[in-house]
Short mmCIF file of C-alpha atoms and ligand atoms in Angstrom, two decimals:
data_model
loop_
_atom_site.label_atom_id
_atom_site.label_comp_id
_atom_site.label_asym_id
_atom_site.label_seq_id
_atom_site.Cartn_x
_atom_site.Cartn_y
_atom_site.Cartn_z
CA MET A 578 24.08 25.86 1.47
CA THR A 579 22.27 22.50 1.71
CA GLN A 580 19.34 22.34 -0.73
CA LEU A 581 16.03 21.15 0.67
CA PHE A 582 13.53 18.77 -0.93
CA HIS A 583 9.89 18.03 -0.20
CA ILE A 584 7.96 14.98 -1.34
CA LYS A 585 4.18 14.88 -1.33
CA THR A 586 2.91 11.31 -1.52
CA PHE A 587 -0.54 10.15 -2.65
CA GLY A 588 -1.68 6.53 -2.77
CA CYS A 589 -0.67 3.09 -1.49
CA GLN A 590 2.18 1.54 0.52
CA MET A 591 4.13 1.03 -2.69
CA ASN A 592 4.08 4.79 -3.26
CA LYS A 593 5.11 5.52 0.31
CA HIS A 594 8.02 3.15 -0.10
CA ASP A 595 8.96 4.68 -3.49
CA SER A 596 8.96 8.13 -1.87
CA ASP A 597 11.33 6.80 0.80
CA SER A 598 13.66 5.49 -1.94
CA VAL A 599 13.66 8.84 -3.71
CA GLY A 600 14.20 10.68 -0.43
CA GLN A 601 17.06 8.40 0.43
CA ILE A 602 18.80 8.89 -2.93
CA LEU A 603 18.55 12.66 -2.57
CA ILE A 604 19.87 12.52 1.03
CA ASN A 605 22.81 10.39 -0.20
CA GLU A 606 23.54 13.24 -2.67
CA GLY A 607 23.66 15.81 0.12
CA TYR A 608 20.12 17.20 -0.05
CA ARG A 609 17.98 17.51 3.06
CA GLN A 610 14.28 16.72 3.54
CA THR A 611 11.83 19.42 4.66
CA ASP A 612 8.14 19.29 5.64
CA SER A 613 7.70 22.83 4.39
CA ILE A 614 6.78 23.17 0.75
CA ASP A 615 7.68 26.90 0.94
CA ASP A 616 11.27 26.23 2.01
CA ALA A 617 11.91 23.46 -0.57
CA HIS A 618 14.25 23.87 -3.56
CA ILE A 619 12.90 20.58 -5.05
CA ILE A 620 9.24 19.59 -4.84
CA LEU A 621 8.23 16.13 -5.97
CA ILE A 622 4.68 14.80 -6.12
CA ASN A 623 4.33 11.00 -6.04
CA THR A 624 0.98 10.25 -7.58
CA CYS A 625 -1.73 7.56 -7.64
CA ALA A 626 -3.84 6.75 -10.71
CA VAL A 627 -5.93 3.86 -9.36
CA ARG A 628 -9.07 5.90 -9.03
CA GLN A 629 -10.08 9.12 -10.77
CA LYS A 630 -10.44 10.97 -7.46
CA ALA A 631 -6.87 10.19 -6.45
CA GLU A 632 -5.64 11.46 -9.79
CA GLU A 633 -7.68 14.65 -9.53
CA LYS A 634 -6.23 15.34 -6.08
CA ALA A 635 -2.70 15.05 -7.49
CA LEU A 636 -3.50 17.33 -10.43
CA THR A 637 -4.95 19.98 -8.10
CA PHE A 638 -1.76 19.82 -6.05
CA ILE A 639 0.39 20.21 -9.18
CA GLY A 640 -1.70 23.27 -10.14
CA ARG A 641 -0.76 24.92 -6.85
CA LEU A 642 2.94 24.78 -7.73
CA SER A 643 2.58 27.54 -10.37
CA ARG A 644 2.40 30.26 -7.69
CA LEU A 645 5.53 28.92 -6.01
CA LYS A 646 7.45 28.70 -9.23
CA ARG A 647 6.61 32.31 -10.07
CA ARG A 648 8.04 33.36 -6.73
CA LYS A 649 11.10 31.11 -7.00
CA PRO A 650 12.11 30.50 -10.61
CA ASP A 651 14.95 28.14 -9.52
CA LEU A 652 12.50 25.75 -7.94
CA ILE A 653 12.67 22.24 -9.38
CA THR A 654 9.27 20.56 -9.66
CA GLY A 655 8.55 16.97 -10.56
CA VAL A 656 5.65 14.57 -10.88
CA ILE A 657 6.57 10.95 -10.27
CA GLY A 658 4.72 7.65 -10.02
CA CYS A 659 1.55 6.35 -11.64
CA VAL A 660 -0.03 9.55 -12.96
CA ALA A 661 3.36 10.52 -14.45
CA GLN A 662 3.43 7.19 -16.25
CA GLU A 663 -0.16 7.44 -17.38
CA ARG A 664 -0.10 11.06 -18.68
CA GLY A 665 3.57 11.26 -19.67
CA ILE A 666 4.74 14.34 -21.53
CA ASN A 667 1.17 15.67 -21.59
CA LEU A 668 1.88 16.79 -18.03
CA LEU A 669 4.82 18.90 -19.26
CA LYS A 670 2.51 20.49 -21.84
CA ARG A 671 -0.31 21.14 -19.39
CA PHE A 672 1.88 22.47 -16.59
CA PRO A 673 4.59 24.67 -18.18
CA TYR A 674 6.35 25.12 -14.86
CA LEU A 675 6.95 21.38 -14.39
CA ASP A 676 10.55 20.20 -14.83
CA LEU A 677 10.38 16.41 -14.33
CA VAL A 678 7.95 13.59 -15.17
CA LEU A 679 9.15 10.21 -13.99
CA GLY A 680 7.33 6.87 -14.14
CA PRO A 681 7.52 4.46 -11.17
CA ARG A 682 10.41 2.52 -12.65
CA ASN A 683 12.43 5.64 -13.44
CA ILE A 684 12.56 7.26 -10.04
CA TYR A 685 15.85 5.61 -9.09
CA GLN A 686 17.81 8.03 -11.29
CA ILE A 687 16.27 11.04 -9.54
CA ASP A 688 19.72 12.36 -8.60
CA LYS A 689 20.86 12.45 -12.23
CA PHE A 690 17.68 14.03 -13.44
CA VAL A 691 17.70 16.72 -10.76
CA SER A 692 21.27 17.56 -11.47
CA LYS A 693 20.53 17.84 -15.22
CA VAL A 694 17.65 20.22 -14.54
CA GLU A 695 19.82 22.24 -12.21
CA LYS A 696 22.67 22.53 -14.73
CA GLU A 697 20.87 22.71 -18.04
CA ARG A 698 17.31 23.75 -17.09
CA GLU A 699 16.15 20.98 -19.36
CA ARG A 700 12.61 19.62 -18.92
CA ILE A 701 12.75 15.84 -18.67
CA SER A 702 10.39 12.90 -18.92
CA SER A 703 11.46 9.32 -18.34
CA LEU A 704 8.86 6.63 -18.68
CA GLU A 705 10.45 3.20 -19.49
CA LEU A 706 8.66 0.33 -17.83
CA VAL A 707 11.23 -2.37 -18.38
CA GLY A 708 14.45 -3.47 -16.70
CA GLU A 709 15.43 -4.94 -13.32
CA LEU A 710 14.08 -3.63 -10.06
CA THR A 711 16.33 -1.51 -7.90
CA PRO A 712 16.62 -2.35 -4.20
CA PHE A 713 16.22 0.32 -1.56
CA PRO A 714 19.25 2.62 -1.52
CA LYS A 715 20.98 2.14 1.83
CA HIS A 716 22.11 4.86 4.18
CA ASN A 717 22.77 4.42 7.86
CA GLY A 718 20.45 6.56 9.93
CA TYR A 719 17.70 7.23 7.37
CA LEU A 720 15.30 4.81 9.08
CA LYS A 721 16.25 6.00 12.56
CA GLY A 722 13.29 6.14 14.88
CA ARG A 723 11.23 3.69 12.83
CA VAL A 724 10.24 0.28 14.12
CA THR A 725 8.43 -1.03 11.04
CA SER A 726 9.36 -0.88 7.37
CA PHE A 727 8.13 -1.94 3.95
CA LEU A 728 10.40 -4.08 1.74
CA LYS A 729 9.52 -4.25 -1.96
CA ILE A 730 9.94 -7.74 -3.35
CA MET A 731 8.24 -7.32 -6.71
CA GLU A 732 6.59 -4.74 -8.86
CA GLY A 733 4.10 -4.63 -11.69
CA CYS A 734 1.24 -6.99 -12.50
CA ASP A 735 0.28 -9.38 -15.31
CA ASN A 736 -3.25 -10.03 -14.11
CA PHE A 737 -5.15 -7.32 -15.97
CA CYS A 738 -8.23 -7.23 -13.75
CA THR A 739 -10.61 -5.37 -16.02
CA TYR A 740 -11.04 -2.37 -13.63
CA CYS A 741 -7.36 -1.84 -12.89
CA ILE A 742 -4.85 0.59 -14.36
CA VAL A 743 -1.89 -0.85 -12.40
CA PRO A 744 -0.50 -3.16 -15.18
CA PHE A 745 -0.39 -0.14 -17.50
CA VAL A 746 1.40 2.20 -15.11
CA ARG A 747 3.65 -0.20 -13.16
CA GLY A 748 4.43 -2.56 -16.06
CA ARG A 749 4.85 -6.34 -16.12
CA GLU A 750 5.50 -8.37 -13.00
CA THR A 751 9.19 -8.23 -12.03
CA SER A 752 10.66 -9.86 -8.95
CA LEU A 753 13.74 -8.70 -7.06
CA PRO A 754 16.33 -11.51 -6.61
CA ALA A 755 16.05 -13.23 -3.21
CA GLU A 756 19.68 -12.43 -2.21
CA LYS A 757 18.94 -8.70 -2.58
CA ILE A 758 15.76 -9.00 -0.47
CA ILE A 759 17.57 -10.97 2.26
CA ASP A 760 20.39 -8.44 2.22
CA GLU A 761 17.87 -5.63 2.60
CA ALA A 762 16.04 -7.38 5.45
CA LYS A 763 19.36 -7.73 7.33
CA TYR A 764 20.10 -4.05 6.72
CA LEU A 765 16.63 -3.10 8.03
CA VAL A 766 17.23 -5.11 11.20
CA SER A 767 20.62 -3.39 11.63
CA GLN A 768 18.74 -0.07 11.58
CA GLY A 769 16.40 -1.09 14.38
CA ILE A 770 13.47 -2.35 12.32
CA LYS A 771 11.54 -5.13 14.04
CA GLU A 772 8.61 -5.61 11.69
CA ILE A 773 8.94 -5.97 7.90
CA THR A 774 6.03 -5.86 5.50
CA LEU A 775 6.85 -7.37 2.11
CA ILE A 776 5.09 -5.44 -0.61
CA GLY A 777 4.26 -6.11 -4.22
CA GLN A 778 1.13 -5.87 -6.39
CA ASN A 779 0.73 -9.66 -6.26
CA VAL A 780 3.24 -11.17 -3.84
CA ASN A 781 2.02 -14.74 -4.33
CA SER A 782 3.44 -14.81 -7.80
CA TYR A 783 6.96 -13.81 -6.61
CA ASN A 784 9.48 -15.53 -8.95
CA VAL A 785 6.74 -17.61 -10.62
CA LYS A 786 7.18 -16.12 -14.10
CA SER A 787 10.96 -16.40 -14.12
CA LYS A 788 10.79 -19.91 -12.56
CA ALA A 789 13.60 -18.77 -10.21
CA LEU A 790 13.76 -19.97 -6.60
CA PRO A 791 12.60 -19.46 -3.96
CA THR A 792 8.96 -18.85 -4.60
CA PHE A 793 6.99 -16.75 -2.13
CA PRO A 794 6.53 -19.25 0.71
CA GLY A 795 10.24 -20.18 0.47
CA LEU A 796 11.21 -16.51 0.60
CA LEU A 797 9.05 -15.98 3.68
CA SER A 798 10.71 -18.92 5.43
CA GLU A 799 14.18 -17.61 4.63
CA LEU A 800 13.33 -14.16 5.94
CA ASP A 801 11.73 -15.68 9.01
CA SER A 802 15.01 -17.31 9.95
CA ILE A 803 16.93 -14.01 10.02
CA ALA A 804 17.82 -13.08 13.60
CA GLY A 805 16.10 -9.87 14.59
CA VAL A 806 13.16 -10.12 12.18
CA GLU A 807 10.47 -10.26 14.87
CA ARG A 808 7.41 -9.80 12.73
CA LEU A 809 6.72 -10.44 9.02
CA ARG A 810 3.71 -9.32 7.03
CA PHE A 811 2.96 -9.12 3.35
CA THR A 812 0.56 -7.42 0.96
CA THR A 813 -1.13 -7.83 -1.48
CA SER A 814 -2.12 -11.41 -1.99
CA HIS A 815 -4.34 -12.52 -4.90
CA PRO A 816 -6.91 -15.16 -3.90
CA ARG A 817 -6.33 -17.09 -7.14
CA ASP A 818 -2.64 -17.63 -6.33
CA LEU A 819 -2.86 -18.31 -2.60
CA SER A 820 -1.15 -21.69 -2.27
CA ASP A 821 -1.55 -24.45 0.36
CA GLU A 822 2.08 -23.99 1.20
CA LEU A 823 1.52 -20.36 2.08
CA ILE A 824 -1.61 -21.16 4.13
CA ASP A 825 0.46 -23.78 6.04
CA LEU A 826 3.04 -21.13 6.93
CA PHE A 827 0.42 -19.34 9.02
CA GLY A 828 0.43 -22.43 11.24
CA GLY A 829 4.16 -22.92 11.61
CA SER A 830 6.18 -19.81 11.00
CA LYS A 831 7.85 -17.94 13.90
CA GLY A 832 7.45 -14.40 12.74
CA LEU A 833 4.64 -14.47 10.20
CA CYS A 834 1.82 -12.42 11.72
CA PRO A 835 -1.72 -13.81 11.71
CA HIS A 836 -3.15 -11.25 9.26
CA ILE A 837 -3.90 -11.49 5.57
CA HIS A 838 -5.24 -8.87 3.22
CA LEU A 839 -7.09 -10.86 0.59
CA PRO A 840 -9.05 -8.62 -1.77
CA VAL A 841 -12.23 -10.30 -2.93
CA GLN A 842 -13.58 -7.27 -4.94
CA SER A 843 -17.17 -8.62 -5.21
CA GLY A 844 -19.48 -11.22 -3.70
CA SER A 845 -21.02 -12.06 -7.08
CA ASN A 846 -19.62 -14.70 -9.38
CA ASN A 847 -21.01 -12.83 -12.42
CA ILE A 848 -19.10 -9.69 -11.46
CA LEU A 849 -15.92 -11.61 -10.56
CA LYS A 850 -15.96 -13.07 -14.05
CA LEU A 851 -16.44 -9.66 -15.64
CA MET A 852 -13.55 -8.41 -13.50
CA ASN A 853 -11.31 -11.26 -14.73
CA ARG A 854 -10.43 -12.28 -11.20
CA GLY A 855 -10.05 -16.01 -11.85
CA TYR A 856 -11.88 -17.43 -8.81
CA THR A 857 -15.40 -18.00 -7.59
CA ILE A 858 -16.97 -17.08 -4.28
CA ASP A 859 -17.01 -20.78 -3.27
CA ARG A 860 -13.26 -20.97 -3.84
CA TYR A 861 -12.72 -17.73 -1.93
CA ILE A 862 -14.72 -18.97 1.06
CA ASP A 863 -12.85 -22.26 0.96
CA LEU A 864 -9.61 -20.29 1.26
CA ILE A 865 -10.97 -18.34 4.25
CA ASN A 866 -12.03 -21.60 5.95
CA ARG A 867 -8.60 -23.15 5.39
CA LEU A 868 -6.81 -20.07 6.69
CA ARG A 869 -8.99 -20.02 9.83
CA LYS A 870 -8.54 -23.73 10.36
CA THR A 871 -4.76 -23.36 10.14
CA ARG A 872 -4.63 -20.21 12.35
CA PRO A 873 -7.94 -19.63 14.20
CA ASP A 874 -6.98 -16.14 15.39
CA ILE A 875 -6.03 -14.89 11.90
CA SER A 876 -7.45 -11.50 11.03
CA ILE A 877 -8.66 -11.11 7.48
CA THR A 878 -9.18 -7.85 5.59
CA SER A 879 -10.30 -7.27 2.03
CA ASP A 880 -11.10 -4.81 -0.75
CA ILE A 881 -14.55 -4.50 -2.34
CA ILE A 882 -15.63 -2.43 -5.32
CA VAL A 883 -19.29 -1.38 -5.65
CA GLY A 884 -20.97 -0.25 -8.86
CA PHE A 885 -18.79 -2.18 -11.31
CA PRO A 886 -20.43 -1.99 -14.78
CA GLY A 887 -23.34 -4.40 -14.94
CA GLU A 888 -23.58 -4.82 -11.16
CA MET A 889 -27.29 -5.53 -10.57
CA GLU A 890 -28.99 -5.12 -7.20
CA GLY A 891 -28.72 -8.88 -6.71
CA ASP A 892 -24.91 -8.80 -7.33
CA PHE A 893 -24.55 -5.99 -4.80
CA GLU A 894 -26.60 -8.01 -2.29
CA ASP A 895 -24.19 -10.89 -2.88
CA SER A 896 -21.39 -8.61 -1.70
CA LEU A 897 -23.42 -7.74 1.41
CA SER A 898 -24.06 -11.47 2.09
CA LEU A 899 -20.39 -12.20 1.64
CA ILE A 900 -19.27 -9.67 4.25
CA ASN A 901 -21.99 -11.00 6.62
CA GLU A 902 -20.76 -14.55 6.11
CA VAL A 903 -16.96 -13.97 6.20
CA LYS A 904 -17.02 -11.26 8.87
CA PHE A 905 -13.84 -9.53 7.72
CA ASP A 906 -11.94 -7.68 10.41
CA ASN A 907 -12.09 -4.71 8.06
CA ILE A 908 -12.48 -3.84 4.39
CA PHE A 909 -11.43 -1.04 2.07
CA SER A 910 -14.37 -0.28 -0.16
CA PHE A 911 -14.52 1.82 -3.31
CA LYS A 912 -16.95 3.08 -5.94
CA TYR A 913 -15.90 1.75 -9.32
CA SER A 914 -14.12 4.45 -11.27
CA ASP A 915 -13.42 4.53 -15.04
CA ARG A 916 -9.72 4.62 -15.83
CA PRO A 917 -8.00 5.12 -19.19
CA GLY A 918 -7.08 1.94 -21.02
CA ILE A 919 -8.92 -0.53 -18.79
CA LYS A 920 -11.23 -3.19 -20.29
CA ALA A 921 -14.17 -2.22 -18.07
CA LEU A 922 -14.39 1.08 -19.99
CA GLU A 923 -16.08 -0.77 -22.83
CA LEU A 924 -18.49 -2.77 -20.62
CA PRO A 925 -22.23 -1.99 -20.78
CA GLY A 926 -24.32 -1.24 -17.72
CA LYS A 927 -22.45 1.71 -16.19
CA ILE A 928 -23.92 2.63 -12.80
CA GLY A 929 -24.75 6.27 -11.95
CA GLU A 930 -22.76 8.16 -9.31
CA GLU A 931 -25.71 8.45 -6.93
CA GLU A 932 -26.42 4.74 -7.02
CA LYS A 933 -22.74 3.87 -6.50
CA GLN A 934 -22.71 6.16 -3.49
CA ARG A 935 -25.87 4.53 -2.10
CA ARG A 936 -24.35 1.07 -2.37
CA LEU A 937 -21.06 2.20 -0.88
CA SER A 938 -22.82 3.77 2.11
CA ILE A 939 -24.82 0.58 2.77
CA LEU A 940 -21.77 -1.62 2.48
CA GLN A 941 -19.66 0.60 4.70
CA GLU A 942 -22.38 0.87 7.37
CA ARG A 943 -22.74 -2.93 7.42
CA GLN A 944 -18.97 -3.40 7.71
CA ARG A 945 -18.69 -0.80 10.47
CA GLY A 946 -20.98 -2.92 12.60
CA ILE A 947 -18.94 -6.09 11.86
CA THR A 948 -15.61 -4.37 12.58
CA LEU A 949 -16.86 -2.95 15.88
CA SER A 950 -18.24 -6.30 17.07
CA LYS A 951 -14.93 -7.98 16.14
CA ASN A 952 -12.97 -5.32 18.02
CA ARG A 953 -15.23 -5.85 21.07
CA LEU A 954 -14.69 -9.58 20.87
CA VAL A 955 -11.05 -9.18 21.88
CA GLU A 956 -11.94 -7.24 25.06
CA GLY A 957 -10.36 -9.07 28.03
CA SER A 958 -7.74 -10.84 25.94
CA ILE A 959 -3.99 -10.39 26.33
CA GLN A 960 -2.28 -9.25 23.10
CA GLU A 961 1.37 -8.93 22.11
CA ILE A 962 2.00 -5.35 20.98
CA LEU A 963 5.04 -4.00 19.15
CA ILE A 964 5.27 -0.40 20.34
CA GLU A 965 5.61 2.07 17.47
CA GLY A 966 5.71 5.28 19.52
CA PRO A 967 3.52 7.87 21.24
CA ALA A 968 -0.22 7.64 20.52
CA LYS A 969 -2.25 10.51 19.09
CA ARG A 970 -4.61 10.00 22.02
CA GLY A 971 -2.46 12.21 24.28
CA ASP A 972 0.37 12.35 26.75
CA ASP A 973 1.58 9.13 28.32
CA TYR A 974 -0.20 6.95 25.81
CA LEU A 975 1.75 4.65 23.50
CA THR A 976 0.56 2.99 20.32
CA GLY A 977 1.35 -0.28 18.59
CA ARG A 978 -0.27 -3.12 16.73
CA THR A 979 -1.45 -6.54 17.66
CA LEU A 980 -0.15 -9.51 15.67
CA GLY A 981 -3.45 -9.31 13.80
CA ASN A 982 -2.63 -5.68 12.81
CA LYS A 983 -5.14 -3.91 15.02
CA VAL A 984 -4.06 -0.58 16.50
CA VAL A 985 -3.85 -0.56 20.36
CA ASN A 986 -3.33 2.49 22.50
CA PHE A 987 -2.41 2.13 26.12
CA PHE A 988 -1.18 4.18 29.06
CA SER A 989 2.46 3.93 29.87
CA LYS A 990 5.23 6.12 31.19
CA GLY A 991 8.67 5.86 29.62
CA ASN A 992 10.06 5.31 26.20
CA LEU A 993 9.25 1.72 25.22
CA LYS A 994 9.40 2.27 21.45
CA GLY A 995 10.50 -0.89 19.64
CA ARG A 996 9.72 -3.15 22.58
CA THR A 997 7.16 -5.96 22.40
CA VAL A 998 4.91 -5.99 25.44
CA LYS A 999 1.80 -7.73 26.67
CA VAL A 1000 -1.29 -5.63 26.84
CA LYS A 1001 -4.76 -6.50 28.15
CA ILE A 1002 -7.53 -5.14 25.90
CA VAL A 1003 -10.07 -3.25 27.96
CA LYS A 1004 -12.18 -1.67 25.20
CA GLY A 1005 -12.76 -2.25 21.51
CA PHE A 1006 -13.62 0.87 19.44
CA GLN A 1007 -14.38 1.29 15.73
CA ASN A 1008 -10.79 1.99 14.61
CA SER A 1009 -8.64 0.94 17.55
CA LEU A 1010 -8.45 -0.89 20.86
CA LEU A 1011 -7.69 0.52 24.30
CA GLY A 1012 -5.43 -1.59 26.51
CA GLU A 1013 -3.58 -1.82 29.80
CA LEU A 1014 0.08 -2.79 30.04
CA VAL A 1015 0.36 -6.21 31.66
CA ASP A 1016 4.17 -6.42 31.76
CA GLY A 1017 7.04 -4.39 30.47
N1 LIG B 1391 -3.03 -5.78 -6.25
C1 LIG B 1391 -4.11 -5.65 -5.40
C2 LIG B 1391 -5.16 -6.71 -5.71
O1 LIG B 1391 -4.93 -7.58 -6.47
O2 LIG B 1391 -6.23 -6.67 -5.18
C3 LIG B 1391 -4.71 -4.26 -5.30
C4 LIG B 1391 -4.24 -3.18 -6.15
S1 LIG B 1391 -5.18 -1.73 -6.25
C5 LIG B 1391 -3.92 -0.58 -6.19
C6 LIG B 1391 -6.00 -1.51 -4.72
C7 LIG B 1391 -7.50 -1.60 -4.80
O3 LIG B 1391 -8.05 -0.53 -5.54
C8 LIG B 1391 -8.04 -2.80 -5.50
O4 LIG B 1391 -8.02 -3.96 -4.70
C9 LIG B 1391 -9.42 -2.41 -5.89
O5 LIG B 1391 -10.34 -2.72 -4.87
C10 LIG B 1391 -9.30 -0.89 -6.02
N2 LIG B 1391 -9.43 -0.43 -7.43
C11 LIG B 1391 -8.60 -0.70 -8.42
N3 LIG B 1391 -9.02 -0.16 -9.58
C12 LIG B 1391 -10.21 0.47 -9.26
C13 LIG B 1391 -11.14 1.22 -10.00
N4 LIG B 1391 -11.02 1.42 -11.31
N5 LIG B 1391 -12.21 1.71 -9.36
C14 LIG B 1391 -12.41 1.54 -8.04
N6 LIG B 1391 -11.56 0.79 -7.28
C15 LIG B 1391 -10.45 0.28 -7.89
FE1 LIG B 1392 -4.69 -4.51 -10.31
FE2 LIG B 1392 -5.67 -6.98 -10.38
FE3 LIG B 1392 -3.04 -6.56 -10.63
FE4 LIG B 1392 -4.24 -6.15 -8.28
S1 LIG B 1392 -4.09 -8.14 -9.37
S2 LIG B 1392 -2.75 -4.80 -9.26
S3 LIG B 1392 -6.20 -5.38 -8.88
S4 LIG B 1392 -4.59 -5.89 -12.10
#
């Protein structure tokens, strides 16, 4: 009988992509995926350690497995990803029913580890953070029904922002060779994928450390020339490493979508320095101006942390002024959270939880207004939409994204998934746009 596996994924795009890789490897070995945790023979939890809350959520979920394991002693349970890397074998000690603990760079041997647990009932941890990156394991049909896909081009980070655990749990920056990326992009196109988002912790420094070629703008140009790659996106880009060459591509590339996620983290130079970000607000605003000059319709999103140690009221107000000035299309905002091993742990001036929440609420309220007015600004315009499938809004509504990455829902009969159509925007809401099909 075919054994079933279930993967629960917490965290970012990188984790979603890693879960896909693990799922694909298991499918290649003859296992089958299930949405039901109760039916599964293998349960894997892919975890995020970036903020304490994300980690707590994963730990609570792991705790719930004890009941299942008591009912089904053959069940194979594993924790993979960033919390696995951070806590290592302590997880095996804390959760006696756990079989596997695999760091983000060790998930590609999932088939061997599972088979070892099955045969020998050995409890395994594998946590090496070195070695080459493994491309996505191919299998015709796995991506069936999808129109968009991530493609990992690099992993790890050497920046050591003082608030960030990523360099400790994903290791040093490592780039995948360009031939493998191009090969994977062609494979994705052959599977029906129209839009590819290149992912990495810091895509701008692709190949920089190894001095190999191409660097990131060159890689984008090569991918842009592949027939069938209709749309290209990338994330995440570090403001310090955003080159003129990359900015220029927004003006001249065929498939590069006019959207950039450029995390600023704070509007205060004092805080940016304490965060070890390597740029000032003047430099950041200069980048925004150059991007907008090159591509006036570019949409820009960002990340902001409130309540970093030592953040005074004036620093927080600088963040509010920044969002008023730049008018981001949207931001992800977070309360600073202590993480093991990070430099910010030792910094004086920790901010209380209540104050962090107050600042977050003010920032988010301010941004909500900006996002809504930006979404209303596109009312009446005609946008190119890549249709991703049925909308949650209800029957006969389809959903897709604009080139600027805004979600658009519109009424349409028929299965147009994967098609690019023109849609007139009739209403801008907080989180999406409502449109009318102009042509099919
Ligand atoms: N590599 C990206 C960059 O350079 O901005 C982002 C990586 S991180 C996974 C995603 C976001 O989480 C960061 O941009 C930051 O805003 C937030 N973050 C990271 N560490 C945090 C912490 N200790 N507390 C709160 N937010 C944090
Ligand atoms: Fe973390 Fe900074 Fe690296 Fe982004 S650039 S992953 S925030 S250390």
